[in-house]
Amino acid sequence: MGWIRRIGSAVAAGVLVASAGGPAHAIVGGLETEVNEYPFMVALVRTNTQDHEAAWCGGSLITARHILTAAHCVAGMGAGELRVRVGEHDLDSPGETGATAEYDIEKIMVHEQFNRRQYANDIAVLELKKKVAISASVGLIRGAEHPTQPNTVVRAMGWGTTQFWGQESAVLMSADLGVVAIEQCAKQLPDVSIPTGDQARQMCTYAQNRATCHYDDGGPVISLALINGRLRATLEGIISSGVGCGGSKPEVHTMVSAYKSWIASKTGPSEAPADAGWVNRR
């Protein structure tokens, strides 16, 4: 996560604002996903470290050559410092899915108005050197067209730590979270600049004892719809920042629908089919 979480400040006390229903599918406090359950999920891995199997950040495959992630994950980095890994599940078992592959990055495009201090405009597009091979295990996801409504249950995922400054997860984990009204979120986080109303460009989530954590940043926050007996995901947000992991404060994510035009300016017209985002459940 970002601002306060990365520098390790203590979690401030506050009022609980929402609680997502249903079972805990969690990064902090939950369950492992199925193998290649979310074909659009990617890991960003460092090329200049011995800990190559750890995920630096997450991301979402939005075209065969473009990854959507958080700006703070990649700002100031060269394209050669990271690779994009698709089709992954267990970072400690290379090739266990049969779909795992790594791709080199051609260009890193950080939002021109990204503010590292406040994590405003925390969004970036990575352009790959070659197209990703699309399959049932590796696929695209489309971004949301409209803001996510409060009290909606969304799902976040990543290979991040399972507790505050704890051990990173080797396997992909997910968490169900409730969307918090942006005005309420701004009141809960007075030290963070969170535009509201028509200026809102972020979304907030909260669930008691469930949250994203370190190194989940950049990964997807999705909504799920059941269509003809099958789940389809829509990309609602990008994991951005928070106070601790699983405390009493809401987390803040970049709202994808607010950046539709900016994303299109970097990727060109979306090539994701209208039914992109299918989830693989066995």
PDB file of C-alpha atoms in Angstrom:
ATOM      1  CA  MET A   1       0.000   0.000   0.000  1.00  0.00           C
ATOM      2  CA  GLY A   2       0.945   3.596  -0.201  1.00  0.00           C
ATOM      3  CA  TRP A   3       1.352   6.798   1.772  1.00  0.00           C
ATOM      4  CA  ILE A   4       1.089   5.988   5.469  1.00  0.00           C
ATOM      5  CA  ARG A   5       1.361   2.233   5.126  1.00  0.00           C
ATOM      6  CA  ARG A   6       4.764   2.177   3.387  1.00  0.00           C
ATOM      7  CA  ILE A   7       6.457   4.285   6.050  1.00  0.00           C
ATOM      8  CA  GLY A   8       4.999   2.106   8.802  1.00  0.00           C
ATOM      9  CA  SER A   9       2.991   4.610  10.838  1.00  0.00           C
ATOM     10  CA  ALA A  10       0.747   3.232  13.536  1.00  0.00           C
ATOM     11  CA  VAL A  11      -2.886   2.679  12.634  1.00  0.00           C
ATOM     12  CA  ALA A  12      -5.030   5.509  13.968  1.00  0.00           C
ATOM     13  CA  ALA A  13      -8.254   4.767  15.814  1.00  0.00           C
ATOM     14  CA  GLY A  14     -11.524   5.432  13.997  1.00  0.00           C
ATOM     15  CA  VAL A  15     -15.132   4.452  13.461  1.00  0.00           C
ATOM     16  CA  LEU A  16     -15.884   1.359  11.408  1.00  0.00           C
ATOM     17  CA  VAL A  17     -17.577   2.528   8.236  1.00  0.00           C
ATOM     18  CA  ALA A  18     -18.661  -0.571   6.317  1.00  0.00           C
ATOM     19  CA  SER A  19     -18.421  -4.334   6.272  1.00  0.00           C
ATOM     20  CA  ALA A  20     -18.632  -6.469   3.161  1.00  0.00           C
ATOM     21  CA  GLY A  21     -20.821  -9.529   3.519  1.00  0.00           C
ATOM     22  CA  GLY A  22     -20.083 -13.096   2.507  1.00  0.00           C
ATOM     23  CA  PRO A  23     -17.083 -15.308   3.142  1.00  0.00           C
ATOM     24  CA  ALA A  24     -13.603 -13.884   3.682  1.00  0.00           C
ATOM     25  CA  HIS A  25     -11.547 -14.189   0.514  1.00  0.00           C
ATOM     26  CA  ALA A  26      -8.577 -12.361   1.860  1.00  0.00           C
ATOM     27  CA  ILE A  27      -5.065 -11.015   1.483  1.00  0.00           C
ATOM     28  CA  VAL A  28      -5.130 -10.063   5.145  1.00  0.00           C
ATOM     29  CA  GLY A  29      -7.385 -12.585   6.868  1.00  0.00           C
ATOM     30  CA  GLY A  30      -8.648 -14.868   4.119  1.00  0.00           C
ATOM     31  CA  LEU A  31      -8.290 -17.461   1.383  1.00  0.00           C
ATOM     32  CA  GLU A  32      -6.139 -18.491  -1.547  1.00  0.00           C
ATOM     33  CA  THR A  33      -7.640 -18.094  -5.019  1.00  0.00           C
ATOM     34  CA  GLU A  34      -7.987 -20.990  -7.410  1.00  0.00           C
ATOM     35  CA  VAL A  35      -5.216 -21.465  -9.989  1.00  0.00           C
ATOM     36  CA  ASN A  36      -5.681 -18.931 -12.820  1.00  0.00           C
ATOM     37  CA  GLU A  37      -9.063 -17.989 -11.411  1.00  0.00           C
ATOM     38  CA  TYR A  38      -8.437 -14.385 -12.524  1.00  0.00           C
ATOM     39  CA  PRO A  39      -6.736 -14.585 -15.946  1.00  0.00           C
ATOM     40  CA  PHE A  40      -6.175 -10.814 -16.122  1.00  0.00           C
ATOM     41  CA  MET A  41      -4.071 -10.716 -12.934  1.00  0.00           C
ATOM     42  CA  VAL A  42      -0.346 -10.074 -13.416  1.00  0.00           C
ATOM     43  CA  ALA A  43       2.666  -9.753 -11.117  1.00  0.00           C
ATOM     44  CA  LEU A  44       5.361  -7.127 -11.563  1.00  0.00           C
ATOM     45  CA  VAL A  45       8.707  -8.663 -10.639  1.00  0.00           C
ATOM     46  CA  ARG A  46      12.043  -6.915 -10.175  1.00  0.00           C
ATOM     47  CA  THR A  47      14.919  -7.839 -12.479  1.00  0.00           C
ATOM     48  CA  ASN A  48      17.711  -6.402 -10.329  1.00  0.00           C
ATOM     49  CA  THR A  49      17.176  -8.383  -7.136  1.00  0.00           C
ATOM     50  CA  GLN A  50      18.004 -11.880  -5.945  1.00  0.00           C
ATOM     51  CA  ASP A  51      14.435 -12.192  -4.643  1.00  0.00           C
ATOM     52  CA  HIS A  52      13.136 -12.579  -8.188  1.00  0.00           C
ATOM     53  CA  GLU A  53      10.203 -14.753  -7.176  1.00  0.00           C
ATOM     54  CA  ALA A  54       8.607 -12.044  -4.995  1.00  0.00           C
ATOM     55  CA  ALA A  55       5.973  -9.761  -6.512  1.00  0.00           C
ATOM     56  CA  TRP A  56       6.894  -6.073  -6.347  1.00  0.00           C
ATOM     57  CA  CYS A  57       3.355  -4.983  -7.276  1.00  0.00           C
ATOM     58  CA  GLY A  58       0.290  -6.270  -9.079  1.00  0.00           C
ATOM     59  CA  GLY A  59      -1.380  -5.184 -12.286  1.00  0.00           C
ATOM     60  CA  SER A  60      -4.205  -5.910 -14.717  1.00  0.00           C
ATOM     61  CA  LEU A  61      -3.954  -6.984 -18.358  1.00  0.00           C
ATOM     62  CA  ILE A  62      -6.165  -4.528 -20.281  1.00  0.00           C
ATOM     63  CA  THR A  63      -4.860  -5.163 -23.811  1.00  0.00           C
ATOM     64  CA  ALA A  64      -2.480  -7.792 -25.155  1.00  0.00           C
ATOM     65  CA  ARG A  65       0.319  -5.205 -24.833  1.00  0.00           C
ATOM     66  CA  HIS A  66      -0.750  -3.047 -21.880  1.00  0.00           C
ATOM     67  CA  ILE A  67      -0.832  -3.426 -18.107  1.00  0.00           C
ATOM     68  CA  LEU A  68      -2.697  -1.060 -15.768  1.00  0.00           C
ATOM     69  CA  THR A  69      -1.034  -0.538 -12.393  1.00  0.00           C
ATOM     70  CA  ALA A  70      -0.366   2.110  -9.728  1.00  0.00           C
ATOM     71  CA  ALA A  71       1.963   4.980 -10.538  1.00  0.00           C
ATOM     72  CA  HIS A  72       3.808   4.720  -7.219  1.00  0.00           C
ATOM     73  CA  CYS A  73       4.828   1.158  -8.131  1.00  0.00           C
ATOM     74  CA  VAL A  74       6.807   2.259 -11.174  1.00  0.00           C
ATOM     75  CA  ALA A  75       7.496   6.011 -10.934  1.00  0.00           C
ATOM     76  CA  GLY A  76      11.196   6.729 -11.402  1.00  0.00           C
ATOM     77  CA  MET A  77      11.971   3.204 -12.589  1.00  0.00           C
ATOM     78  CA  GLY A  78      13.392   2.189 -15.937  1.00  0.00           C
ATOM     79  CA  ALA A  79      11.541  -0.256 -18.162  1.00  0.00           C
ATOM     80  CA  GLY A  80      14.363  -2.777 -17.732  1.00  0.00           C
ATOM     81  CA  GLU A  81      13.983  -2.897 -13.946  1.00  0.00           C
ATOM     82  CA  LEU A  82      10.708  -4.834 -14.072  1.00  0.00           C
ATOM     83  CA  ARG A  83       9.107  -7.687 -15.967  1.00  0.00           C
ATOM     84  CA  VAL A  84       5.443  -8.595 -16.209  1.00  0.00           C
ATOM     85  CA  ARG A  85       4.501 -12.144 -15.264  1.00  0.00           C
ATOM     86  CA  VAL A  86       1.163 -13.514 -16.497  1.00  0.00           C
ATOM     87  CA  GLY A  87      -0.632 -16.786 -15.760  1.00  0.00           C
ATOM     88  CA  GLU A  88       0.938 -17.008 -12.299  1.00  0.00           C
ATOM     89  CA  HIS A  89      -0.458 -18.465  -9.085  1.00  0.00           C
ATOM     90  CA  ASP A  90       2.293 -19.829  -6.814  1.00  0.00           C
ATOM     91  CA  LEU A  91       5.436 -17.717  -7.014  1.00  0.00           C
ATOM     92  CA  ASP A  92       7.450 -20.495  -5.371  1.00  0.00           C
ATOM     93  CA  SER A  93       6.504 -23.039  -8.057  1.00  0.00           C
ATOM     94  CA  PRO A  94       7.529 -21.678 -11.469  1.00  0.00           C
ATOM     95  CA  GLY A  95       5.496 -23.160 -14.287  1.00  0.00           C
ATOM     96  CA  GLU A  96       2.984 -24.949 -12.059  1.00  0.00           C
ATOM     97  CA  THR A  97       0.036 -23.428 -13.947  1.00  0.00           C
ATOM     98  CA  GLY A  98       1.293 -24.237 -17.439  1.00  0.00           C
ATOM     99  CA  ALA A  99       0.387 -20.667 -18.386  1.00  0.00           C
ATOM    100  CA  THR A 100       3.090 -18.671 -16.595  1.00  0.00           C
ATOM    101  CA  ALA A 101       5.205 -16.449 -18.850  1.00  0.00           C
ATOM    102  CA  GLU A 102       7.261 -13.265 -18.446  1.00  0.00           C
ATOM    103  CA  TYR A 103       7.244 -10.259 -20.752  1.00  0.00           C
ATOM    104  CA  ASP A 104       9.687  -7.375 -21.072  1.00  0.00           C
ATOM    105  CA  ILE A 105       8.432  -3.800 -20.729  1.00  0.00           C
ATOM    106  CA  GLU A 106       8.929  -1.365 -23.599  1.00  0.00           C
ATOM    107  CA  LYS A 107       7.647   1.798 -21.917  1.00  0.00           C
ATOM    108  CA  ILE A 108       6.389   2.997 -18.523  1.00  0.00           C
ATOM    109  CA  MET A 109       3.723   5.713 -18.740  1.00  0.00           C
ATOM    110  CA  VAL A 110       3.007   7.361 -15.375  1.00  0.00           C
ATOM    111  CA  HIS A 111       0.141   9.845 -15.088  1.00  0.00           C
ATOM    112  CA  GLU A 112       1.526  13.304 -15.744  1.00  0.00           C
ATOM    113  CA  GLN A 113      -0.087  14.708 -12.572  1.00  0.00           C
ATOM    114  CA  PHE A 114       0.801  11.882 -10.209  1.00  0.00           C
ATOM    115  CA  ASN A 115       1.404  13.262  -6.709  1.00  0.00           C
ATOM    116  CA  ARG A 116       3.606  10.934  -4.696  1.00  0.00           C
ATOM    117  CA  ARG A 117       2.912  12.733  -1.422  1.00  0.00           C
ATOM    118  CA  GLN A 118      -0.879  12.385  -1.618  1.00  0.00           C
ATOM    119  CA  TYR A 119      -1.056   9.486  -4.090  1.00  0.00           C
ATOM    120  CA  ALA A 120      -3.314  11.537  -6.345  1.00  0.00           C
ATOM    121  CA  ASN A 121      -3.592  10.269  -9.950  1.00  0.00           C
ATOM    122  CA  ASP A 122      -1.939   7.040  -8.831  1.00  0.00           C
ATOM    123  CA  ILE A 123      -2.184   5.288 -12.181  1.00  0.00           C
ATOM    124  CA  ALA A 124       0.261   4.069 -14.820  1.00  0.00           C
ATOM    125  CA  VAL A 125       0.216   2.052 -18.032  1.00  0.00           C
ATOM    126  CA  LEU A 126       3.008  -0.346 -18.971  1.00  0.00           C
ATOM    127  CA  GLU A 127       3.523  -1.094 -22.658  1.00  0.00           C
ATOM    128  CA  LEU A 128       5.078  -4.473 -23.362  1.00  0.00           C
ATOM    129  CA  LYS A 129       7.645  -5.232 -26.057  1.00  0.00           C
ATOM    130  CA  LYS A 130       5.440  -7.943 -27.532  1.00  0.00           C
ATOM    131  CA  LYS A 131       1.856  -9.089 -27.246  1.00  0.00           C
ATOM    132  CA  VAL A 132       0.781 -11.470 -24.516  1.00  0.00           C
ATOM    133  CA  ALA A 133      -0.500 -14.830 -25.749  1.00  0.00           C
ATOM    134  CA  ILE A 134      -4.195 -14.869 -24.769  1.00  0.00           C
ATOM    135  CA  SER A 135      -5.742 -18.147 -23.584  1.00  0.00           C
ATOM    136  CA  ALA A 136      -8.315 -19.473 -21.141  1.00  0.00           C
ATOM    137  CA  SER A 137      -5.737 -18.934 -18.373  1.00  0.00           C
ATOM    138  CA  VAL A 138      -4.456 -15.524 -19.507  1.00  0.00           C
ATOM    139  CA  GLY A 139      -7.031 -12.958 -20.556  1.00  0.00           C
ATOM    140  CA  LEU A 140      -8.077  -9.315 -20.621  1.00  0.00           C
ATOM    141  CA  ILE A 141     -10.343  -7.261 -18.383  1.00  0.00           C
ATOM    142  CA  ARG A 142     -12.347  -4.157 -19.238  1.00  0.00           C
ATOM    143  CA  GLY A 143     -12.443  -1.057 -17.068  1.00  0.00           C
ATOM    144  CA  ALA A 144     -15.642   0.175 -15.459  1.00  0.00           C
ATOM    145  CA  GLU A 145     -17.627   2.827 -17.324  1.00  0.00           C
ATOM    146  CA  HIS A 146     -19.159   4.401 -14.217  1.00  0.00           C
ATOM    147  CA  PRO A 147     -18.181   4.932 -10.550  1.00  0.00           C
ATOM    148  CA  THR A 148     -18.798   2.045  -8.177  1.00  0.00           C
ATOM    149  CA  GLN A 149     -21.710   2.717  -5.842  1.00  0.00           C
ATOM    150  CA  PRO A 150     -21.302   2.740  -2.028  1.00  0.00           C
ATOM    151  CA  ASN A 151     -22.019  -0.551  -0.238  1.00  0.00           C
ATOM    152  CA  THR A 152     -21.129  -2.560  -3.342  1.00  0.00           C
ATOM    153  CA  VAL A 153     -18.977  -5.588  -2.515  1.00  0.00           C
ATOM    154  CA  VAL A 154     -15.787  -5.641  -4.580  1.00  0.00           C
ATOM    155  CA  ARG A 155     -12.797  -7.972  -4.589  1.00  0.00           C
ATOM    156  CA  ALA A 156      -9.086  -7.105  -4.373  1.00  0.00           C
ATOM    157  CA  MET A 157      -6.209  -9.494  -4.935  1.00  0.00           C
ATOM    158  CA  GLY A 158      -2.456  -9.812  -4.782  1.00  0.00           C
ATOM    159  CA  TRP A 159       0.679 -11.573  -3.563  1.00  0.00           C
ATOM    160  CA  GLY A 160       1.297  -9.057  -0.795  1.00  0.00           C
ATOM    161  CA  THR A 161       1.905  -9.542   2.905  1.00  0.00           C
ATOM    162  CA  THR A 162      -0.770 -11.223   5.000  1.00  0.00           C
ATOM    163  CA  GLN A 163      -0.251  -8.868   7.939  1.00  0.00           C
ATOM    164  CA  PHE A 164       1.311  -5.454   8.545  1.00  0.00           C
ATOM    165  CA  TRP A 165       4.977  -5.760   7.525  1.00  0.00           C
ATOM    166  CA  GLY A 166       4.577  -9.536   7.538  1.00  0.00           C
ATOM    167  CA  GLN A 167       5.607 -12.234   5.091  1.00  0.00           C
ATOM    168  CA  GLU A 168       4.560 -11.947   1.452  1.00  0.00           C
ATOM    169  CA  SER A 169       2.200 -14.638   0.201  1.00  0.00           C
ATOM    170  CA  ALA A 170       3.616 -17.078  -2.333  1.00  0.00           C
ATOM    171  CA  VAL A 171       0.125 -17.781  -3.688  1.00  0.00           C
ATOM    172  CA  LEU A 172      -2.424 -15.328  -5.037  1.00  0.00           C
ATOM    173  CA  MET A 173      -4.910 -14.213  -2.382  1.00  0.00           C
ATOM    174  CA  SER A 174      -8.112 -12.169  -2.602  1.00  0.00           C
ATOM    175  CA  ALA A 175     -10.292 -10.125  -0.253  1.00  0.00           C
ATOM    176  CA  ASP A 176     -13.947  -9.077  -0.438  1.00  0.00           C
ATOM    177  CA  LEU A 177     -14.365  -5.440   0.601  1.00  0.00           C
ATOM    178  CA  GLY A 178     -17.250  -2.983   0.872  1.00  0.00           C
ATOM    179  CA  VAL A 179     -17.222   0.286  -1.063  1.00  0.00           C
ATOM    180  CA  VAL A 180     -17.394   3.309   1.252  1.00  0.00           C
ATOM    181  CA  ALA A 181     -19.002   6.602   0.188  1.00  0.00           C
ATOM    182  CA  ILE A 182     -16.219   8.953  -0.877  1.00  0.00           C
ATOM    183  CA  GLU A 183     -17.475  11.756   1.406  1.00  0.00           C
ATOM    184  CA  GLN A 184     -17.350   9.449   4.423  1.00  0.00           C
ATOM    185  CA  CYS A 185     -13.912   8.249   3.396  1.00  0.00           C
ATOM    186  CA  ALA A 186     -12.610  11.824   3.194  1.00  0.00           C
ATOM    187  CA  LYS A 187     -13.853  12.461   6.750  1.00  0.00           C
ATOM    188  CA  GLN A 188     -12.172   9.281   7.980  1.00  0.00           C
ATOM    189  CA  LEU A 189      -8.860  10.310   6.396  1.00  0.00           C
ATOM    190  CA  PRO A 190      -8.590  14.081   7.010  1.00  0.00           C
ATOM    191  CA  ASP A 191      -4.837  14.137   6.400  1.00  0.00           C
ATOM    192  CA  VAL A 192      -5.256  12.812   2.854  1.00  0.00           C
ATOM    193  CA  SER A 193      -6.514  14.957  -0.009  1.00  0.00           C
ATOM    194  CA  ILE A 194      -9.526  13.030  -1.371  1.00  0.00           C
ATOM    195  CA  PRO A 195     -11.651  14.991  -3.868  1.00  0.00           C
ATOM    196  CA  THR A 196     -15.382  14.377  -3.547  1.00  0.00           C
ATOM    197  CA  GLY A 197     -18.500  14.934  -5.648  1.00  0.00           C
ATOM    198  CA  ASP A 198     -17.934  15.459  -9.349  1.00  0.00           C
ATOM    199  CA  GLN A 199     -14.174  15.756  -8.718  1.00  0.00           C
ATOM    200  CA  ALA A 200     -13.872  12.269  -7.208  1.00  0.00           C
ATOM    201  CA  ARG A 201     -11.153  10.207  -8.868  1.00  0.00           C
ATOM    202  CA  GLN A 202     -10.633   7.649  -6.117  1.00  0.00           C
ATOM    203  CA  MET A 203     -12.740   4.957  -4.450  1.00  0.00           C
ATOM    204  CA  CYS A 204     -12.561   3.719  -0.867  1.00  0.00           C
ATOM    205  CA  THR A 205     -13.161   0.280   0.626  1.00  0.00           C
ATOM    206  CA  TYR A 206     -13.361  -1.279   4.043  1.00  0.00           C
ATOM    207  CA  ALA A 207     -14.096  -4.667   5.588  1.00  0.00           C
ATOM    208  CA  GLN A 208     -13.501  -5.682   9.189  1.00  0.00           C
ATOM    209  CA  ASN A 209     -10.279  -7.730   9.466  1.00  0.00           C
ATOM    210  CA  ARG A 210      -9.916  -7.964   5.676  1.00  0.00           C
ATOM    211  CA  ALA A 211      -7.693  -5.712   3.594  1.00  0.00           C
ATOM    212  CA  THR A 212      -4.955  -5.331   1.052  1.00  0.00           C
ATOM    213  CA  CYS A 213      -1.403  -4.884   2.329  1.00  0.00           C
ATOM    214  CA  HIS A 214       2.223  -4.231   1.305  1.00  0.00           C
ATOM    215  CA  TYR A 215       3.063  -5.296  -2.264  1.00  0.00           C
ATOM    216  CA  ASP A 216      -0.592  -5.740  -3.263  1.00  0.00           C
ATOM    217  CA  ASP A 217      -0.354  -2.216  -4.710  1.00  0.00           C
ATOM    218  CA  GLY A 218      -1.199  -1.801  -8.363  1.00  0.00           C
ATOM    219  CA  GLY A 219      -3.410  -4.875  -8.385  1.00  0.00           C
ATOM    220  CA  PRO A 220      -7.068  -4.924  -9.394  1.00  0.00           C
ATOM    221  CA  VAL A 221     -10.182  -4.094  -7.429  1.00  0.00           C
ATOM    222  CA  ILE A 222     -13.007  -5.788  -9.311  1.00  0.00           C
ATOM    223  CA  SER A 223     -16.765  -6.140  -9.261  1.00  0.00           C
ATOM    224  CA  LEU A 224     -18.325  -9.462 -10.202  1.00  0.00           C
ATOM    225  CA  ALA A 225     -21.513 -10.209 -12.136  1.00  0.00           C
ATOM    226  CA  LEU A 226     -23.119 -13.618 -12.579  1.00  0.00           C
ATOM    227  CA  ILE A 227     -23.993 -14.090 -16.260  1.00  0.00           C
ATOM    228  CA  ASN A 228     -25.517 -17.339 -17.458  1.00  0.00           C
ATOM    229  CA  GLY A 229     -24.066 -19.169 -14.498  1.00  0.00           C
ATOM    230  CA  ARG A 230     -20.549 -17.769 -14.895  1.00  0.00           C
ATOM    231  CA  LEU A 231     -18.763 -14.908 -13.111  1.00  0.00           C
ATOM    232  CA  ARG A 232     -17.426 -11.969 -15.100  1.00  0.00           C
ATOM    233  CA  ALA A 233     -15.177  -9.298 -13.601  1.00  0.00           C
ATOM    234  CA  THR A 234     -15.041  -5.569 -14.307  1.00  0.00           C
ATOM    235  CA  LEU A 235     -12.019  -3.495 -13.255  1.00  0.00           C
ATOM    236  CA  GLU A 236     -13.271  -0.877 -10.800  1.00  0.00           C
ATOM    237  CA  GLY A 237     -10.089   0.273  -9.114  1.00  0.00           C
ATOM    238  CA  ILE A 238      -6.322   0.008  -8.696  1.00  0.00           C
ATOM    239  CA  ILE A 239      -4.975  -0.766  -5.210  1.00  0.00           C
ATOM    240  CA  SER A 240      -3.254   2.419  -4.082  1.00  0.00           C
ATOM    241  CA  SER A 241      -2.869   3.345  -0.407  1.00  0.00           C
ATOM    242  CA  GLY A 242      -3.989   2.809   3.161  1.00  0.00           C
ATOM    243  CA  VAL A 243      -3.283   3.134   6.866  1.00  0.00           C
ATOM    244  CA  GLY A 244      -1.762  -0.138   8.025  1.00  0.00           C
ATOM    245  CA  CYS A 245      -3.365  -3.392   6.904  1.00  0.00           C
ATOM    246  CA  GLY A 246      -6.813  -4.339   8.117  1.00  0.00           C
ATOM    247  CA  GLY A 247      -7.199  -1.537  10.677  1.00  0.00           C
ATOM    248  CA  SER A 248     -10.180   0.704  11.310  1.00  0.00           C
ATOM    249  CA  LYS A 249      -9.639   3.103   8.399  1.00  0.00           C
ATOM    250  CA  PRO A 250     -10.827   2.696   4.800  1.00  0.00           C
ATOM    251  CA  GLU A 251      -8.338   2.034   2.023  1.00  0.00           C
ATOM    252  CA  VAL A 252      -8.035   4.309  -0.999  1.00  0.00           C
ATOM    253  CA  HIS A 253      -7.860   3.055  -4.588  1.00  0.00           C
ATOM    254  CA  THR A 254      -7.611   4.779  -7.944  1.00  0.00           C
ATOM    255  CA  MET A 255     -11.056   4.782  -9.605  1.00  0.00           C
ATOM    256  CA  VAL A 256     -10.614   3.384 -13.109  1.00  0.00           C
ATOM    257  CA  SER A 257     -13.783   4.931 -14.587  1.00  0.00           C
ATOM    258  CA  ALA A 258     -12.407   8.426 -13.851  1.00  0.00           C
ATOM    259  CA  TYR A 259      -9.416   7.755 -16.121  1.00  0.00           C
ATOM    260  CA  LYS A 260     -11.086   6.226 -19.181  1.00  0.00           C
ATOM    261  CA  SER A 261      -9.866   8.962 -21.525  1.00  0.00           C
ATOM    262  CA  TRP A 262      -6.353   9.000 -20.096  1.00  0.00           C
ATOM    263  CA  ILE A 263      -6.035   5.224 -20.413  1.00  0.00           C
ATOM    264  CA  ALA A 264      -7.283   5.305 -24.014  1.00  0.00           C
ATOM    265  CA  SER A 265      -4.732   8.026 -24.831  1.00  0.00           C
ATOM    266  CA  LYS A 266      -1.957   5.602 -23.826  1.00  0.00           C
ATOM    267  CA  THR A 267      -3.304   2.324 -25.196  1.00  0.00           C
ATOM    268  CA  GLY A 268      -5.477   3.357 -28.130  1.00  0.00           C
ATOM    269  CA  PRO A 269      -9.031   2.009 -28.472  1.00  0.00           C
ATOM    270  CA  SER A 270      -9.767  -0.932 -26.195  1.00  0.00           C
ATOM    271  CA  GLU A 271      -9.250  -4.297 -27.852  1.00  0.00           C
ATOM    272  CA  ALA A 272     -10.823  -6.176 -24.945  1.00  0.00           C
ATOM    273  CA  PRO A 273     -14.006  -7.882 -26.139  1.00  0.00           C
ATOM    274  CA  ALA A 274     -17.259  -6.804 -24.495  1.00  0.00           C
ATOM    275  CA  ASP A 275     -17.335 -10.069 -22.554  1.00  0.00           C
ATOM    276  CA  ALA A 276     -13.725  -9.870 -21.299  1.00  0.00           C
ATOM    277  CA  GLY A 277     -13.081 -10.585 -17.639  1.00  0.00           C
ATOM    278  CA  TRP A 278     -14.407 -14.117 -17.300  1.00  0.00           C
ATOM    279  CA  VAL A 279     -13.428 -15.781 -14.031  1.00  0.00           C
ATOM    280  CA  ASN A 280     -12.301 -19.412 -14.021  1.00  0.00           C
ATOM    281  CA  ARG A 281     -14.047 -21.359 -11.264  1.00  0.00           C
ATOM    282  CA  ARG A 282     -13.720 -25.125 -11.005  1.00  0.00           C
TER     283      ARG A 282
END
